[in-house]
Coordinates of C-alpha atoms and ligand atoms in Angstrom, one line a residue:
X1 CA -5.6 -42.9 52.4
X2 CA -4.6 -39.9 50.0
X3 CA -0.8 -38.3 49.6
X4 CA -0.6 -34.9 49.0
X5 CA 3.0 -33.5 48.5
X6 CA 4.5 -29.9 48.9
X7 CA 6.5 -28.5 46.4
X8 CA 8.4 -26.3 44.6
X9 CA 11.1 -25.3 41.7
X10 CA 13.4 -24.0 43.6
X11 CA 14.2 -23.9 47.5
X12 CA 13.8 -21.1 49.7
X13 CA 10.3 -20.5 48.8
X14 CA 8.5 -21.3 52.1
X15 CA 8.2 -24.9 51.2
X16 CA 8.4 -26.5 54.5
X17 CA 6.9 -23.6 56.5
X18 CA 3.4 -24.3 54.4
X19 CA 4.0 -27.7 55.1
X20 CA 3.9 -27.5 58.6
X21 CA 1.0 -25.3 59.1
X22 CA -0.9 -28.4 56.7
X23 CA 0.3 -30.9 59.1
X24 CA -1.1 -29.1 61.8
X25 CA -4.5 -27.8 60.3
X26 CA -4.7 -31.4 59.0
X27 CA -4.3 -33.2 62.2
X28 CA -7.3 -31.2 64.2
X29 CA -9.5 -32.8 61.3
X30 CA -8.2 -36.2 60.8
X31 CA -5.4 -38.4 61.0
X32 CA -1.7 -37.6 59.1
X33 CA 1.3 -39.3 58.7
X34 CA 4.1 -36.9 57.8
X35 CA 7.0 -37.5 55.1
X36 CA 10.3 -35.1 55.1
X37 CA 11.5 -36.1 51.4
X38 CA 14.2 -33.5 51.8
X39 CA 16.4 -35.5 52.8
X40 CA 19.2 -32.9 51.8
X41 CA 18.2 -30.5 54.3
X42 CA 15.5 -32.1 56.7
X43 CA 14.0 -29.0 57.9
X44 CA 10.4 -30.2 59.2
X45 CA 11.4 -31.6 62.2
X46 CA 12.5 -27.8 63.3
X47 CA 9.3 -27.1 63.7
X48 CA 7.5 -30.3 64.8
X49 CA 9.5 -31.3 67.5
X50 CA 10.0 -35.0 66.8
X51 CA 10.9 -37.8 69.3
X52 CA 12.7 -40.4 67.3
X53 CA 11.5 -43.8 68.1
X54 CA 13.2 -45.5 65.5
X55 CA 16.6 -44.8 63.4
X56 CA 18.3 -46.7 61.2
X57 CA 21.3 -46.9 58.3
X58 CA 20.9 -45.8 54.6
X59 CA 22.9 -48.0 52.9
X60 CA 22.8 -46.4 49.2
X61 CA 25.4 -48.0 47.3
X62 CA 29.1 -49.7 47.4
X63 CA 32.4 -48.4 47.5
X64 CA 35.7 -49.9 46.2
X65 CA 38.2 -50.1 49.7
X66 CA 41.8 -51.7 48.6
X67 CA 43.4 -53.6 51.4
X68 CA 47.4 -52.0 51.9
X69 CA 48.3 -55.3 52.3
X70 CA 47.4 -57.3 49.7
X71 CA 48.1 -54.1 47.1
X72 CA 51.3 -54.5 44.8
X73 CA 51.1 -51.0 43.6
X74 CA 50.6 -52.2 39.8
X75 CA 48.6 -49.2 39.4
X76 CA 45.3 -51.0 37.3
X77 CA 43.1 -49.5 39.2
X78 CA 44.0 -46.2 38.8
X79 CA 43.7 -46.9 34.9
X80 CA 40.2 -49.0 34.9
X81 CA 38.3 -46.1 37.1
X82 CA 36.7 -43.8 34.7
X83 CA 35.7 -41.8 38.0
X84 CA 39.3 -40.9 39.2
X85 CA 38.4 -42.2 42.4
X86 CA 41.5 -43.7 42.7
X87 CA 44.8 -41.8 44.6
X88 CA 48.2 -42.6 44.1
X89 CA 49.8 -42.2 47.5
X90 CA 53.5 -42.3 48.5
X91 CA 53.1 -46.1 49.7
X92 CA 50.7 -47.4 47.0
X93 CA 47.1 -46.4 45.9
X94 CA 43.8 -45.4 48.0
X95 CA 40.0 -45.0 47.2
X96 CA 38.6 -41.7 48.0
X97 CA 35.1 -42.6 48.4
X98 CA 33.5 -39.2 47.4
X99 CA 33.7 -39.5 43.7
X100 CA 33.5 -43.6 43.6
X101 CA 30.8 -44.7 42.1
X102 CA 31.2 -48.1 43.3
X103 CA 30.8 -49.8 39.2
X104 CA 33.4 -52.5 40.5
X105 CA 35.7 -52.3 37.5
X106 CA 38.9 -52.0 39.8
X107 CA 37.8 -54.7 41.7
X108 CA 37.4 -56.7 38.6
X109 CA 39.9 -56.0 37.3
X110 CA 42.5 -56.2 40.4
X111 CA 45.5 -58.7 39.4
X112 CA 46.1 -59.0 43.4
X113 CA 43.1 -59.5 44.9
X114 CA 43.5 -56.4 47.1
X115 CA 40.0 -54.8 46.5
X116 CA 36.9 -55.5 48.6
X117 CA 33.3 -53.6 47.4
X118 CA 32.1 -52.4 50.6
X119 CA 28.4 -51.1 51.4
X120 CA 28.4 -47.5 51.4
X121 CA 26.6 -45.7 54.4
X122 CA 25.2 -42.4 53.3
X123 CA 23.1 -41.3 55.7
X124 CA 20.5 -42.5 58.3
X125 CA 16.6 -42.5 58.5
X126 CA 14.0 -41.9 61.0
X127 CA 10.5 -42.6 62.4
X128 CA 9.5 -39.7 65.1
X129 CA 6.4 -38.9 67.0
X130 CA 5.0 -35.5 66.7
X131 CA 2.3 -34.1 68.4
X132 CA 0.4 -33.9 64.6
X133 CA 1.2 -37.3 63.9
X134 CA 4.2 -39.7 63.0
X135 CA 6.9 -38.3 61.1
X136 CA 9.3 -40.3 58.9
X137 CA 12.6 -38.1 57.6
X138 CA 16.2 -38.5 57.0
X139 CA 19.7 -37.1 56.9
X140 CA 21.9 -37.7 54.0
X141 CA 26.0 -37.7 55.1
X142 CA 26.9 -34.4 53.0
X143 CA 28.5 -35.0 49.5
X144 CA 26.9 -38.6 49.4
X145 CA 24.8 -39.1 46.5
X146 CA 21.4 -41.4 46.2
X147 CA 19.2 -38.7 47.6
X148 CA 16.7 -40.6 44.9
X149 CA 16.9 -43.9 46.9
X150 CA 16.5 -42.4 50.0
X151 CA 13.2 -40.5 49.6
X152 CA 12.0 -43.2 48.4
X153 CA 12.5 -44.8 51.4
X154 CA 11.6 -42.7 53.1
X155 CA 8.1 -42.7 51.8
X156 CA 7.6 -45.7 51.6
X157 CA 8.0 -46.2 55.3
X158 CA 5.6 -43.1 55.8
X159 CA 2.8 -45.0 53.6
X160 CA 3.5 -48.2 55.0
X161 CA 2.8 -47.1 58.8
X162 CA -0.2 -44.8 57.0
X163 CA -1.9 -47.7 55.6
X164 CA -0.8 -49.7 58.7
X165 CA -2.9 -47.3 60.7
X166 CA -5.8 -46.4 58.4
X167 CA -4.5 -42.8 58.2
X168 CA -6.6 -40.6 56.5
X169 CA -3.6 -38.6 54.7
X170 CA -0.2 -38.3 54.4
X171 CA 1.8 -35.1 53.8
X172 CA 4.7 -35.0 52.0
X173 CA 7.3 -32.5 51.4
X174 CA 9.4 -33.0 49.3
X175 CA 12.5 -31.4 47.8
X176 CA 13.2 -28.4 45.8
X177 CA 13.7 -27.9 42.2
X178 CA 12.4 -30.9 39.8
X179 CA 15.2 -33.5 39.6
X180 CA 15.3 -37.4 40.8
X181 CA 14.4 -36.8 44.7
X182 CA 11.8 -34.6 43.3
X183 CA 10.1 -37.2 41.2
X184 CA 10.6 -40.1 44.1
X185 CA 8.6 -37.7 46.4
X186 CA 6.0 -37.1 43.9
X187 CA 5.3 -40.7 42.9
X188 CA 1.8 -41.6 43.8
X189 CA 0.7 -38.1 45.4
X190 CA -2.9 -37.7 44.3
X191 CA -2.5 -33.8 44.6
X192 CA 0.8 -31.8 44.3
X193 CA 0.7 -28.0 46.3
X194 CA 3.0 -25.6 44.0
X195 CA 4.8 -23.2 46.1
X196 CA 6.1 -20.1 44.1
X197 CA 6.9 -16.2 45.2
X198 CA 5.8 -13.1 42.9
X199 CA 9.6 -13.0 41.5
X200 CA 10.9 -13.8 37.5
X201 CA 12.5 -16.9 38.7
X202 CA 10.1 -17.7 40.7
X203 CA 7.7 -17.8 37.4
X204 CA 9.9 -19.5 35.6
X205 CA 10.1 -22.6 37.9
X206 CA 6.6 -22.9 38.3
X207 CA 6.4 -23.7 35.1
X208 CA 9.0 -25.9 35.7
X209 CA 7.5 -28.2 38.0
X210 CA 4.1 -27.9 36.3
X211 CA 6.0 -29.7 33.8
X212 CA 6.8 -32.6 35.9
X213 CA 3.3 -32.5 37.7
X214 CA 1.3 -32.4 34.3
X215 CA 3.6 -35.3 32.9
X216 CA 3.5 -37.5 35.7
X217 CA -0.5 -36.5 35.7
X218 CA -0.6 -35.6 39.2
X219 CA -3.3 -33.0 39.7
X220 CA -1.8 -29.6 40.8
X221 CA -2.7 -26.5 43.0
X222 CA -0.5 -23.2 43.1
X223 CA -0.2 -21.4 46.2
X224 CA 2.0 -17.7 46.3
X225 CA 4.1 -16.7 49.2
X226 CA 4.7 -12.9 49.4
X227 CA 2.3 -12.6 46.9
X228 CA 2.7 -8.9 48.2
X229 CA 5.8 -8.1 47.9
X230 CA 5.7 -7.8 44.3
X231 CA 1.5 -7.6 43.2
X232 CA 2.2 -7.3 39.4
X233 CA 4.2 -10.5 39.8
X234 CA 1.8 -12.4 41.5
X235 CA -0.7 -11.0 38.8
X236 CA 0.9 -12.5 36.4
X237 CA 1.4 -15.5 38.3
X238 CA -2.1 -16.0 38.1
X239 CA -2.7 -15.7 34.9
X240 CA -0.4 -18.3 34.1
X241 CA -2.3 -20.2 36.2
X242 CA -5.8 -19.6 34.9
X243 CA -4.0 -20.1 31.2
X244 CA -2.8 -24.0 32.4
X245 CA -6.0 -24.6 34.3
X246 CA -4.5 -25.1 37.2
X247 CA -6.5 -23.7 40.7
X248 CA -4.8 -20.6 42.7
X249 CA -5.4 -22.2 45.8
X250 CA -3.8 -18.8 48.0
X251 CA -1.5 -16.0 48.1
X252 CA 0.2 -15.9 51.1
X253 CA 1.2 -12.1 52.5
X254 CA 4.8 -11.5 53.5
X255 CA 4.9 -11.4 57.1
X256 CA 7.8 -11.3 59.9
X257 CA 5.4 -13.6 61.6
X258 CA 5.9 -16.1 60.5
X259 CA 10.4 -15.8 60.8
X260 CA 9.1 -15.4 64.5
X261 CA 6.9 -18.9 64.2
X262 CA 9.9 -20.5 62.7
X263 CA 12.2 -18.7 65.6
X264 CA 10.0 -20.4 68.3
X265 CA 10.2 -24.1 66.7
X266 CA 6.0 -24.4 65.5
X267 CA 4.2 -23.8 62.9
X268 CA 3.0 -20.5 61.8
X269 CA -0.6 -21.4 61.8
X270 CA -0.1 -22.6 65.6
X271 CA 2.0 -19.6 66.5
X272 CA -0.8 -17.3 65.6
X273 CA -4.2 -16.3 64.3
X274 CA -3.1 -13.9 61.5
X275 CA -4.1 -12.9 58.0
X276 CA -1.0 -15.6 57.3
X277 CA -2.9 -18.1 59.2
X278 CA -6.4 -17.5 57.9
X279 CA -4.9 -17.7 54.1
X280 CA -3.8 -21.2 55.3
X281 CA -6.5 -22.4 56.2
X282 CA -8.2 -21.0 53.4
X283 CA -5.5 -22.9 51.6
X284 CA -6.1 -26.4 53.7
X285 CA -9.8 -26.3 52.7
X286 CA -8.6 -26.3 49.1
X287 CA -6.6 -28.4 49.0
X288 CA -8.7 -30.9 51.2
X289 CA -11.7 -29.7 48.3
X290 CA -9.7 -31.5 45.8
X291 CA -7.8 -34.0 47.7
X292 CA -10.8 -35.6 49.6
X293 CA -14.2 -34.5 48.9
X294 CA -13.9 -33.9 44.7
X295 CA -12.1 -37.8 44.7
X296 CA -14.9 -39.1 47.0
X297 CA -17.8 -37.5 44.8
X298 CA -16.2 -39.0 41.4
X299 CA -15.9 -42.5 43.0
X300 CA -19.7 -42.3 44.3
X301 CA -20.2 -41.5 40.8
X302 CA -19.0 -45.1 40.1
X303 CA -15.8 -43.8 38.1
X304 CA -13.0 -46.4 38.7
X305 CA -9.4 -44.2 37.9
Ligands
SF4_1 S1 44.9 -53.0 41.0 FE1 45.0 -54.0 43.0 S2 47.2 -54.4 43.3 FE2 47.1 -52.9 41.6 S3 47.3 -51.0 42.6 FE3 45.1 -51.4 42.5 S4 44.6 -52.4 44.4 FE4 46.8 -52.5 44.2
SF4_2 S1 34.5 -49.0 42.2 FE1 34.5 -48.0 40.2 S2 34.4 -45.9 40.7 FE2 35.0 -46.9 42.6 S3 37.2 -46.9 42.6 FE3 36.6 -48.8 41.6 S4 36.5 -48.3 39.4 FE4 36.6 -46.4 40.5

């Protein structure tokens, strides 16, 4: 089974959209397993139509929770919490659980006995079935950290049930930009797609999440959406990519198509037949060049990675 993820340095670049046309080209060739590592904003299952079979708590930390009626209103814990999680209120103190961090110290450090460390539910997971294949993704409660712990749960569930059923690949996409959820959804991925767009910033974190793909030595392809918008851009683009040796694997045209795609809940390559569509699956053979056949031929060649 090999794990390809999608993604990108920033959000908004057409992430998920490529995503789903993969999953779908994938699944007429062999069998996926799908991973939503944005937990942040889940936005695959727009256009795959899951039907949840299975849902469960994401229990990603402790909170502190101080018992009105044990509480003598000494005021300790307001002093041991470095986080200022702790309110005074007109009848004693509270913990607002946004900022707690759930270290403990108040409850520690409590002369009364009036604090109990809770579990923390931040959000809640799922394992749908799509007509490409099953689809593991999750929701994260909004202003609740752990994002980190939760991908990784999340794909760990969505290799689990790939290895369980001798899946052939599993698709990831992950979250924007190149911070902790990024890393937990790239762990382990034998081939990282780079989504960028013809744009300064959109140059600037490419390079950004090359960083993080070269250091974590995951091999890399680039892909630019609306390459057409801005040519000289994606020019250069290019050249940045021949410089790293890293493989243009497509330039996607801006297209209202694929809004419309998006619009009607599919993907775009399932939505039409278009110069979008034939990019991607100029794009799919690429990546399933690198991903499957290249890694097959070096093992025949008896190399053990
Ligand atoms: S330390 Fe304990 S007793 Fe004192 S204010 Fe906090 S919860 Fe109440
Ligand atoms: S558990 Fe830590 S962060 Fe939360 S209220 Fe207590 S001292 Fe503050």
């Amino acid at each position: 089974m090999k794990q390809i993820v999608v993604l990108s340095g920033k959000g908004g670049t057409g992430k998920t959209t490529i995503a789903a046309a993969l999953a779908h080209l994938a699944s007429r060739e062999m069998s996926i397993v799908l991973a939503d590592a944005d937990v942040d904003a889940a936005n695959l299952e727009l256009v795959l139509a899951p039907e949840v079979q299975e849902s469960q708590d994401f229990v990603g930390g402790q909170v502190a929770v101080i018992n009105p009626q044990t509480c003598i209103a000494c005021g300790v814990c307001a002093e041991v919490c470095r986080f200022g999680a702790v309110v005074r209120e007109e009848n004693g103190y509270r913990v607002d659980r946004i900022p707690c961090e759930g270290c403990a110290a108040c409850f520690y450090q409590c002369p009364a006995n009036a604090i109990s460390m809770e579990n923390s539910v931040d959000g809640r997971w799922f394992q749908s079935r799509t007509r490409f294949g099953l689809l593991f993704h999750a929701h994260l409660i909004a202003a609740r950290e752990n994002s980190g712990k939760l991908v990784s749960l999340v794909k760990q569930r969505a290799r689990l049930a790939a290895l369980e059923d001798h899946s052939d690949l599993l698709i990831v996409d992950g979250p924007p930009g190149i911070g902790c959820p990024v890393i937990a959804a790239a762990t382990g991925a034998d081939l990282a797609l780079l989504i960028t767009e013809p744009t300064i910033s959109g140059a600037h974190d490419l390079a950004r999440i090359l960083a993080l793909t070269e250091h974590f030595r995951i091999q890399a392809l680039v892909c630019i959406n609306k390459a057409d918008i801005n040519p000289r851009r994606a020019k250069e683009v290019a050249h940045f990519c021949t410089e790293r040796g890293v493989p243009l694997a497509g330039c996607l045209p801006y297209d209202m198509v694929v809004t419309e795609a998006m619009v009607h809940g599919v993907p775009v390559s399932e939505y039409t037949d278009g110069p979008v569509t034939q990019e991607l699956i100029r794009i799919w053979q690429q990546v399933k060049d690198h991903v499957l056949v290249r890694s097959a031929e070096t093992l025949s060649n008896g190399y053990i990675p």
